[in-house]
């Protein structure tokens, strides 16, 4: 009798468990076949390239255009202006030739180049040291060459800052949000304790727009395009002009070129 009762209870329990699991399984199956939300689907207007690159025409820049470029970048990416210079957040900024290109013959350059600040930014290297040293993969490289940051994965170890030979990264020593009066909701704000840098405006490329800094230029100071496309503006500019890159001896193969 006891054996029969135990057998009955086992069978009943198994049936009940099966009934409880079945609806959940069906719900999961329904979720799996739901269409992808439109917001998550690739934008048909997105700009694509084999390898994105930028050309900086040094002689075309003026003080006004340098300010316009920096302001456009700050506005597009919620970059705070922090009074403490040691806590400054830089995506694109000014450097003099001897600092940007040490050991590359600055003493023999014309004054309009050697004495004029240059616009510098992340070089989106072909072989980025920052990607290799990041322990959490918060820094990674896309197939089109853009070196990206995942702020949620960043643990603030700053290995990437030590690995970058160009000083292209900034660390948020304090909460940057308190310095933003009207943050742009189209780009995420950051928090204290994470690293950030230029991303070649990947979020704008995804909806068919050029980088904000390029759009801010009125006279072709910055050119942006596909390095693997012979007809792109950057490929044409590189064929027509002598260009240099920052610290070529390191073998990182920067994707930002300078016409001097």
XYZ file of N, CA, C and O in Angstrom, residues 131-240:
440
model
N 44.283 47.916 -26.601
C 43.420 46.734 -26.680
C 44.114 45.527 -26.066
O 43.503 44.740 -25.330
N 45.396 45.391 -26.314
C 46.137 44.218 -25.823
C 46.233 44.190 -24.303
O 46.233 43.119 -23.697
N 46.335 45.365 -23.675
C 46.575 45.381 -22.234
C 45.303 45.437 -21.394
O 45.360 45.248 -20.175
N 44.155 45.686 -22.004
C 42.909 45.801 -21.231
C 42.504 44.433 -20.682
O 42.251 43.503 -21.455
N 42.396 44.278 -19.356
C 42.091 42.961 -18.781
C 40.636 42.541 -18.885
O 40.312 41.364 -18.705
N 39.732 43.492 -19.159
C 38.307 43.164 -19.179
C 37.681 43.270 -20.567
O 36.478 43.106 -20.709
N 38.503 43.574 -21.564
C 38.016 43.782 -22.934
C 37.080 44.988 -23.031
O 36.243 45.064 -23.925
N 37.228 45.926 -22.103
C 36.463 47.164 -22.185
C 36.926 47.987 -23.381
O 36.159 48.767 -23.943
N 38.178 47.822 -23.760
C 38.706 48.419 -24.980
C 38.814 47.320 -26.027
O 39.422 46.281 -25.766
N 38.210 47.551 -27.163
C 38.224 46.537 -28.218
C 38.258 47.213 -29.584
O 37.982 48.415 -29.709
N 38.598 46.456 -30.602
C 38.727 47.004 -31.952
C 37.698 46.370 -32.875
O 37.560 45.146 -32.917
N 36.977 47.204 -33.598
C 35.992 46.714 -34.556
C 36.679 46.284 -35.848
O 37.840 46.598 -36.093
N 35.929 45.582 -36.678
C 36.471 45.113 -37.948
C 36.868 46.268 -38.855
O 37.769 46.131 -39.687
N 36.215 47.436 -38.701
C 36.543 48.589 -39.540
C 37.671 49.434 -38.958
O 37.944 50.534 -39.442
N 38.322 48.924 -37.918
C 39.497 49.586 -37.356
C 39.245 50.521 -36.195
O 40.198 50.928 -35.517
N 38.003 50.890 -35.939
C 37.725 51.820 -34.845
C 37.966 51.137 -33.507
O 37.489 50.034 -33.255
N 38.724 51.803 -32.644
C 38.997 51.305 -31.295
C 37.934 51.897 -30.364
O 37.841 53.112 -30.211
N 37.156 51.017 -29.766
C 35.989 51.435 -28.993
C 36.206 51.237 -27.492
O 37.102 50.513 -27.058
N 35.321 51.869 -26.707
C 35.296 51.725 -25.254
C 33.918 51.248 -24.801
O 32.905 51.782 -25.229
N 33.902 50.230 -23.959
C 32.673 49.806 -23.286
C 32.779 50.306 -21.848
O 33.494 49.733 -21.028
N 32.060 51.395 -21.541
C 32.185 52.025 -20.232
C 31.713 51.113 -19.107
O 32.166 51.246 -17.964
N 30.804 50.195 -19.396
C 30.288 49.309 -18.365
C 31.314 48.238 -17.977
O 31.285 47.729 -16.861
N 32.197 47.900 -18.890
C 33.217 46.898 -18.595
C 34.465 47.513 -17.959
O 35.268 46.805 -17.354
N 34.641 48.808 -18.138
C 35.849 49.467 -17.632
C 35.877 49.412 -16.107
O 34.915 49.809 -15.437
N 36.990 48.943 -15.557
C 37.146 48.863 -14.099
C 38.082 49.950 -13.572
O 38.413 49.971 -12.389
N 38.529 50.829 -14.468
C 39.359 51.942 -14.031
C 40.784 51.587 -13.673
O 41.456 52.338 -12.948
N 41.299 50.478 -14.178
C 42.676 50.077 -13.859
C 43.711 50.969 -14.551
O 44.859 51.039 -14.126
N 43.321 51.610 -15.638
C 44.164 52.540 -16.398
C 45.349 51.864 -17.090
O 46.313 52.524 -17.469
N 45.269 50.553 -17.282
C 46.303 49.875 -18.062
C 46.344 50.438 -19.483
O 47.416 50.561 -20.084
N 45.162 50.758 -20.028
C 45.103 51.279 -21.396
C 45.799 52.621 -21.510
O 46.434 52.928 -22.527
N 45.713 53.431 -20.460
C 46.381 54.728 -20.463
C 47.897 54.542 -20.443
O 48.625 55.281 -21.109
N 48.349 53.550 -19.680
C 49.782 53.261 -19.641
C 50.255 52.684 -20.967
O 51.384 52.942 -21.400
N 49.388 51.920 -21.638
C 49.765 51.291 -22.903
C 49.724 52.227 -24.091
O 50.462 52.032 -25.059
N 48.879 53.264 -24.046
C 48.758 54.192 -25.185
C 49.956 55.133 -25.227
O 50.200 55.886 -24.268
N 50.724 55.140 -26.315
C 51.904 56.009 -26.386
C 51.593 57.430 -26.845
O 52.502 58.230 -27.043
N 50.303 57.744 -27.022
C 49.924 59.048 -27.569
C 49.161 59.932 -26.579
O 48.764 61.035 -26.922
N 48.940 59.433 -25.377
C 48.206 60.224 -24.394
C 46.781 60.505 -24.806
O 46.231 61.567 -24.483
N 46.160 59.560 -25.499
C 44.845 59.793 -26.091
C 43.676 59.424 -25.192
O 42.535 59.449 -25.636
N 43.954 59.064 -23.956
C 42.883 58.625 -23.060
C 42.827 59.494 -21.808
O 43.842 59.999 -21.344
N 41.628 59.617 -21.279
C 41.429 60.411 -20.059
C 40.697 59.574 -19.024
O 39.844 58.752 -19.358
N 41.033 59.819 -17.762
C 40.405 59.102 -16.654
C 39.508 60.057 -15.881
O 39.884 61.198 -15.595
N 38.327 59.592 -15.544
C 37.386 60.403 -14.775
C 37.703 60.276 -13.279
O 37.229 59.369 -12.603
N 38.513 61.209 -12.791
C 38.865 61.220 -11.374
C 37.690 61.668 -10.510
O 37.662 61.411 -9.311
N 36.747 62.349 -11.119
C 35.551 62.789 -10.409
C 34.346 62.630 -11.320
O 34.494 62.331 -12.508
N 33.175 62.807 -10.769
C 31.947 62.630 -11.535
C 31.851 63.711 -12.610
O 31.699 64.891 -12.287
N 31.930 63.342 -13.886
C 31.887 64.361 -14.935
C 30.501 64.968 -15.137
O 30.372 66.055 -15.701
N 29.473 64.299 -14.661
C 28.106 64.743 -14.926
C 27.770 66.064 -14.254
O 26.924 66.821 -14.727
N 28.444 66.352 -13.155
C 28.138 67.600 -12.449
C 28.619 68.827 -13.211
O 28.256 69.956 -12.873
N 29.442 68.617 -14.248
C 29.918 69.733 -15.062
C 29.115 69.899 -16.351
O 29.450 70.751 -17.176
N 28.100 69.086 -16.540
C 27.292 69.140 -17.761
C 25.970 69.841 -17.479
O 25.153 69.358 -16.686
N 25.755 70.968 -18.125
C 24.512 71.711 -17.915
C 23.366 71.138 -18.750
O 22.252 70.968 -18.251
N 23.648 70.870 -20.009
C 22.612 70.342 -20.903
C 23.162 69.148 -21.679
O 23.477 69.247 -22.870
N 23.293 67.994 -21.030
C 23.849 66.829 -21.720
C 22.975 66.373 -22.884
O 21.751 66.447 -22.820
N 23.630 65.928 -23.942
C 22.928 65.420 -25.113
C 22.441 64.004 -24.801
O 23.237 63.110 -24.533
N 21.123 63.777 -24.859
C 20.604 62.436 -24.527
C 20.956 61.375 -25.558
O 20.753 60.187 -25.311
N 21.502 61.786 -26.690
C 21.834 60.826 -27.741
C 23.168 60.119 -27.512
O 23.514 59.196 -28.249
N 23.917 60.580 -26.493
C 25.183 59.905 -26.184
C 25.278 59.721 -24.684
O 24.977 60.640 -23.927
N 25.697 58.537 -24.224
C 25.706 58.272 -22.776
C 26.716 59.119 -22.030
O 27.824 59.351 -22.507
N 26.322 59.571 -20.848
C 27.270 60.240 -19.967
C 28.072 59.165 -19.233
O 27.650 58.014 -19.138
N 29.230 59.552 -18.728
C 30.090 58.601 -18.045
C 30.032 58.802 -16.530
O 29.392 59.727 -16.050
N 30.716 57.955 -15.812
C 30.745 58.049 -14.357
C 32.182 58.190 -13.875
O 33.131 58.007 -14.629
N 32.313 58.491 -12.625
C 33.628 58.543 -11.993
C 34.275 57.165 -12.051
O 33.622 56.147 -11.864
N 35.582 57.136 -12.363
C 36.320 55.882 -12.304
C 36.441 55.123 -13.604
O 36.917 53.988 -13.595
N 36.024 55.729 -14.735
C 36.183 55.049 -16.019
C 37.046 55.892 -16.953
O 37.181 57.105 -16.789
N 37.621 55.223 -17.936
C 38.454 55.876 -18.945
C 37.595 56.168 -20.164
O 36.624 55.456 -20.450
N 37.928 57.208 -20.915
C 37.216 57.501 -22.156
C 38.165 58.121 -23.172
O 39.267 58.552 -22.840
N 37.696 58.161 -24.434
C 38.520 58.696 -25.515
C 37.666 58.870 -26.768
O 36.497 58.465 -26.799
N 38.270 59.417 -27.818
C 37.613 59.554 -29.124
C 37.219 58.187 -29.669
O 37.973 57.220 -29.562
N 36.040 58.116 -30.273
C 35.582 56.867 -30.883
C 35.278 57.041 -32.377
O 34.533 56.241 -32.952
N 35.873 58.069 -33.006
C 35.609 58.361 -34.423
C 34.111 58.559 -34.670
O 33.612 58.305 -35.769
N 33.386 58.974 -33.631
C 31.936 59.195 -33.731
C 31.218 57.973 -34.306
O 30.405 58.079 -35.226
N 31.497 56.815 -33.747
C 30.880 55.577 -34.234
C 29.367 55.642 -34.180
O 28.683 55.075 -35.041
N 28.834 56.335 -33.172
C 27.373 56.439 -33.055
C 26.775 57.274 -34.176
O 25.620 57.055 -34.585
N 27.519 58.230 -34.707
C 27.044 59.028 -35.828
C 27.182 58.258 -37.150
O 26.303 58.324 -38.014
N 28.282 57.542 -37.301
C 28.466 56.720 -38.492
C 27.319 55.719 -38.630
O 26.871 55.408 -39.742
N 26.821 55.226 -37.498
C 25.767 54.216 -37.504
C 24.453 54.737 -38.060
O 23.599 53.946 -38.480
N 24.289 56.062 -38.092
C 23.049 56.626 -38.644
C 23.323 57.487 -39.882
O 22.509 58.325 -40.264
N 24.498 57.286 -40.477
C 24.781 57.947 -41.746
C 25.379 59.325 -41.652
O 25.381 60.066 -42.646
N 25.928 59.693 -40.491
C 26.512 61.020 -40.320
C 28.019 60.931 -40.158
O 28.533 59.978 -39.574
N 28.725 61.931 -40.659
C 30.172 62.018 -40.476
C 30.494 62.422 -39.037
O 29.618 62.930 -38.319
N 31.722 62.202 -38.589
C 32.099 62.649 -37.242
C 31.808 64.129 -37.029
O 31.901 64.938 -37.964
N 31.458 64.483 -35.807
C 31.094 65.858 -35.488
C 32.227 66.830 -35.789
O 31.995 67.946 -36.274
N 33.469 66.415 -35.527
C 34.605 67.299 -35.786
C 34.764 67.576 -37.273
O 35.128 68.688 -37.677
N 34.494 66.582 -38.103
C 34.609 66.754 -39.557
C 33.519 67.691 -40.063
O 33.772 68.569 -40.897
N 32.310 67.522 -39.558
C 31.210 68.399 -39.971
C 31.449 69.844 -39.543
O 30.949 70.773 -40.180
N 32.200 70.036 -38.457
C 32.461 71.396 -37.978
C 33.465 72.140 -38.842
O 33.582 73.359 -38.749
N 34.192 71.415 -39.676
C 35.196 72.039 -40.545
C 34.554 72.557 -41.831
O 33.825 71.822 -42.501
N 34.859 73.797 -42.171
C 34.280 74.425 -43.352
C 35.221 74.430 -44.553
O 34.784 74.647 -45.686
N 36.502 74.175 -44.327
C 37.482 74.302 -45.407
C 38.334 73.049 -45.605
O 39.472 73.137 -46.063
N 37.797 71.901 -45.244
C 38.524 70.661 -45.472
C 39.697 70.442 -44.537
O 40.648 69.740 -44.888
N 39.630 71.047 -43.336
C 40.719 70.860 -42.376
C 40.847 69.396 -41.949
O 41.934 68.905 -41.700
N 39.706 68.712 -41.836
C 39.681 67.300 -41.479
C 38.971 66.520 -42.580
O 37.890 66.904 -43.026
N 39.601 65.437 -43.014
C 39.000 64.558 -44.021
C 38.825 63.184 -43.395
O 39.691 62.720 -42.647
N 37.721 62.529 -43.724
C 37.415 61.242 -43.102
C 36.850 60.300 -44.154
O 36.004 60.688 -44.964
N 37.347 59.071 -44.172
C 36.846 58.133 -45.160
C 37.485 56.765 -45.045
O 38.225 56.476 -44.094
N 37.221 55.946 -46.054
C 37.671 54.563 -46.073
C 39.065 54.469 -46.681
O 39.267 54.761 -47.866
N 40.002 54.038 -45.879
C 41.385 53.920 -46.338
C 41.525 52.844 -47.415
O 42.449 52.894 -48.229
N 40.621 51.885 -47.440
C 40.698 50.795 -48.411
C 39.959 51.099 -49.707
O 39.976 50.289 -50.636
N 39.312 52.264 -49.769
C 38.613 52.678 -50.984
C 39.479 53.698 -51.722
O 39.660 54.816 -51.245
N 40.014 53.363 -52.890
C 40.895 54.291 -53.616
C 40.230 55.609 -53.989
O 40.924 56.615 -54.194
N 38.901 55.621 -54.055
C 38.196 56.842 -54.447
C 37.768 57.700 -53.259
O 37.208 58.781 -53.451
N 38.029 57.261 -52.041
C 37.615 58.036 -50.869
C 38.455 59.301 -50.733
O 39.561 59.396 -51.277
N 37.934 60.258 -49.981
C 38.640 61.538 -49.840
C 39.982 61.353 -49.133
O 40.946 62.055 -49.442
N 40.057 60.414 -48.189
C 41.331 60.222 -47.498
C 42.362 59.552 -48.401
O 43.541 59.928 -48.400
N 41.924 58.601 -49.201
C 42.859 57.939 -50.126
C 43.388 58.929 -51.151
O 44.592 58.935 -51.463
N 42.524 59.770 -51.672
C 42.952 60.780 -52.637
C 43.911 61.775 -52.005
O 44.927 62.159 -52.618
N 43.621 62.197 -50.770
C 44.490 63.159 -50.087
C 45.858 62.560 -49.801
O 46.882 63.240 -49.921
N 45.899 61.285 -49.447
C 47.180 60.643 -49.142
C 48.027 60.457 -50.397
O 49.259 60.525 -50.335
N 47.386 60.255 -51.524
C 48.137 60.136 -52.784
C 48.669 61.488 -53.243
O 49.743 61.568 -53.853
N 47.948 62.537 -52.950
C 48.292 63.861 -53.471
C 49.219 64.656 -52.558
O 49.758 65.689 -52.976
